[in-house]
CSV table of N, CA and C in Angstrom, one decimal:
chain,number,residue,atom,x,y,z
A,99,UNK,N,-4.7,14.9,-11.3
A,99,UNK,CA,-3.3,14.9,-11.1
A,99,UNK,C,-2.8,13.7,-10.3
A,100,UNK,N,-3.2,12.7,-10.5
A,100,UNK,CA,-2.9,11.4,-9.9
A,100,UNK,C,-1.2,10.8,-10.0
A,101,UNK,N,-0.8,10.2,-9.3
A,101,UNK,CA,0.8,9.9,-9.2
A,101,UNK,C,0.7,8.3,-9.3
A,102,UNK,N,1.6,7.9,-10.2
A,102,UNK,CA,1.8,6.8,-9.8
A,102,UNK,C,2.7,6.0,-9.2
A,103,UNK,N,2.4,4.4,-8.9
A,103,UNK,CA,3.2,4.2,-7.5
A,103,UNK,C,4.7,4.5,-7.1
A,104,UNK,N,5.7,4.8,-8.7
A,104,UNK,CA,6.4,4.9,-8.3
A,104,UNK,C,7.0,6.4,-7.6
A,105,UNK,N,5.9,7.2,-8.4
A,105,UNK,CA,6.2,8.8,-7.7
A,105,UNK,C,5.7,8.6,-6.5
A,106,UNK,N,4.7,8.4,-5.7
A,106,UNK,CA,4.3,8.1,-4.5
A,106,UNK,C,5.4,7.3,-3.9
A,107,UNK,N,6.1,6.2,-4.3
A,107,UNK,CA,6.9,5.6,-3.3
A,107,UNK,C,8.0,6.6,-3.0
A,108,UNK,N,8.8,7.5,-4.3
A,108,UNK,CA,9.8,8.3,-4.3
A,108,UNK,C,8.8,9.5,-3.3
A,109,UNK,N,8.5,10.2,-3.4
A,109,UNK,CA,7.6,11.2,-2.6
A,109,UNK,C,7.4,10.7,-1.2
A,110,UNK,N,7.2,9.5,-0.8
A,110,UNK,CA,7.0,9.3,0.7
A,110,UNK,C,8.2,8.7,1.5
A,111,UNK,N,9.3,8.5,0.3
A,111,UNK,CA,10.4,8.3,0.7
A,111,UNK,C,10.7,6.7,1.4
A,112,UNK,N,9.6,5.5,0.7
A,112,UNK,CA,9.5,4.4,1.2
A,112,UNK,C,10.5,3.8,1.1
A,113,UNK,N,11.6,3.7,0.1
A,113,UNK,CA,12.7,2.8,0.2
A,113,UNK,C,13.3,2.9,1.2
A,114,UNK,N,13.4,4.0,1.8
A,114,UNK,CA,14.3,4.2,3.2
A,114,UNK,C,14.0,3.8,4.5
A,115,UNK,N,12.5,2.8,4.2
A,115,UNK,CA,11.9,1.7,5.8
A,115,UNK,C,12.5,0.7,5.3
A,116,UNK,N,13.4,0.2,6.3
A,116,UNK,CA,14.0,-1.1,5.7
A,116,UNK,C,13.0,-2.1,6.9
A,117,UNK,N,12.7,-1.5,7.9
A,117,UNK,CA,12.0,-2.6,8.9
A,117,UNK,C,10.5,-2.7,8.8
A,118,UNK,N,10.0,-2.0,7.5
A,118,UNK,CA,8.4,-2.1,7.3
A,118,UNK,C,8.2,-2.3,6.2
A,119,UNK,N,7.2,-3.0,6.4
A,119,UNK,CA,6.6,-3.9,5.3
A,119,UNK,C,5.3,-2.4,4.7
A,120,UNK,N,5.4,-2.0,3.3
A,120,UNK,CA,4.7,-1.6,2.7
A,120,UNK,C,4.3,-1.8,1.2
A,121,UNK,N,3.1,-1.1,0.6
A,121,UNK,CA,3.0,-1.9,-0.4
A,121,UNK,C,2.2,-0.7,-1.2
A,122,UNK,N,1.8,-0.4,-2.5
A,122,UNK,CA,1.4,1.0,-2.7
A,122,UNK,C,0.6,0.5,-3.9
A,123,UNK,N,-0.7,0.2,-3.6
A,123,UNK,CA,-2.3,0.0,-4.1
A,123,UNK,C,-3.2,1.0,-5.3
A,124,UNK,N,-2.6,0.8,-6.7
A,124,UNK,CA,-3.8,1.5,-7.6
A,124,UNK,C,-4.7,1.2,-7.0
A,125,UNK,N,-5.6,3.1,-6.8
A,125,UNK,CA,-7.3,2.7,-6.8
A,125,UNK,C,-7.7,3.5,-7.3
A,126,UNK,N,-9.1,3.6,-7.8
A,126,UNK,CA,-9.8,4.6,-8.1
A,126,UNK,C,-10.6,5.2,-7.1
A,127,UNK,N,-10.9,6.8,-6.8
A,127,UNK,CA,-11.6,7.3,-6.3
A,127,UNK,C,-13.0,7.0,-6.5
A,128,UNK,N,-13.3,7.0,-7.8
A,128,UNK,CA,-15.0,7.0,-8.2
A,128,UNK,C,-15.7,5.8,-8.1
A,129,UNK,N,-15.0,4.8,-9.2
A,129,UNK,CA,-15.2,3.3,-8.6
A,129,UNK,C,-14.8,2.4,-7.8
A,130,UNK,N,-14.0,2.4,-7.1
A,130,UNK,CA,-13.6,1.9,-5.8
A,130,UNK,C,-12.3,0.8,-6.2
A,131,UNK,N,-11.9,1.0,-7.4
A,131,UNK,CA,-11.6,-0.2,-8.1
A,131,UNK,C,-9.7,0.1,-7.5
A,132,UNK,N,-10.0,-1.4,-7.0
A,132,UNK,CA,-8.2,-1.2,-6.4
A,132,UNK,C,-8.7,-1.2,-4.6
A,133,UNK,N,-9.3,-0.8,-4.3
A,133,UNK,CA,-10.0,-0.3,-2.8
A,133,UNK,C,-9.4,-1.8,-2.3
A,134,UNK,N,-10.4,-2.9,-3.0
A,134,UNK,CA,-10.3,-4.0,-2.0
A,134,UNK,C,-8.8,-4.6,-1.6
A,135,UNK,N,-8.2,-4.7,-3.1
A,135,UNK,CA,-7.1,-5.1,-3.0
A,135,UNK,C,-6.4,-4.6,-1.5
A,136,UNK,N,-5.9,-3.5,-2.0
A,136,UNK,CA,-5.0,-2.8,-1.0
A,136,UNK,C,-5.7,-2.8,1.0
A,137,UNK,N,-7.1,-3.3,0.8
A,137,UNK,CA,-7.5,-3.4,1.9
A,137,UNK,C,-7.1,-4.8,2.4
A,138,UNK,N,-7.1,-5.9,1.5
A,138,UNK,CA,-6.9,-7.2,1.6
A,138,UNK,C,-5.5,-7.3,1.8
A,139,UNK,N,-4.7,-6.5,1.6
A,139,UNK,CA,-2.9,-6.6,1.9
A,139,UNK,C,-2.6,-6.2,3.3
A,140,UNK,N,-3.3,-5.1,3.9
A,140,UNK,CA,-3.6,-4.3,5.0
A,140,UNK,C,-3.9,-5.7,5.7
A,141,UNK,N,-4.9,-6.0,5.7
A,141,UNK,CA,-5.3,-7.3,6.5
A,141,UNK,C,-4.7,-8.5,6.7
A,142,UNK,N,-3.8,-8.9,5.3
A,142,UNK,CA,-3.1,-10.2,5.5
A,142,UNK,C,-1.7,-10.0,6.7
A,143,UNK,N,-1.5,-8.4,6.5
A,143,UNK,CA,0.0,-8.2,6.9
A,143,UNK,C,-0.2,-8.0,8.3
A,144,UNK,N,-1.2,-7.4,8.7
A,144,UNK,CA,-1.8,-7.7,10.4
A,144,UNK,C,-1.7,-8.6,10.7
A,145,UNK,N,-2.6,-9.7,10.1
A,145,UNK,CA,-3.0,-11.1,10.8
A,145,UNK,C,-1.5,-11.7,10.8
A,146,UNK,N,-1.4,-11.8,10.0
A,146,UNK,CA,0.6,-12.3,10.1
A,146,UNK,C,1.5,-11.6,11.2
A,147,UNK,N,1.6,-10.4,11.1
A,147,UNK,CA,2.3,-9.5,12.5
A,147,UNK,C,1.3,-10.3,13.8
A,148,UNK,N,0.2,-10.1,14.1
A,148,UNK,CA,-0.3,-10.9,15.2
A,148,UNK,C,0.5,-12.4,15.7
A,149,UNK,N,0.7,-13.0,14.4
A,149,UNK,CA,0.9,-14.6,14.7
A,149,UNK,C,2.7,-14.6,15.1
A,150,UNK,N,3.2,-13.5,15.1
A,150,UNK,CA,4.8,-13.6,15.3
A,150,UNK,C,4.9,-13.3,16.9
């Protein structure tokens, strides 16, 4: 029963952070596929929030 991003964004009610940066990553459970991605956006958006 998997959702996709746009039921998840409606469901966690993300349009309504106007002052955060988010972003909502297909992955797969079994193969991992999508994992890295979404971990590599996690990390770019840190190292940038640090440098401000």
């Amino acid at each position: 029963n998997a959702m996709n991003a746009a039921e998840i964004t409606d469901k966690l009610g993300l349009h309504s952070l106007r002052q955060r940066a988010w972003y909502i990553q297909s992955t797969c459970a079994t193969s991992g596929d999508g994992l890295y991605e979404g971990l590599e956006w996690l990390a770019n958006t840190l190292r940038k929030a640090g440098h401000q």
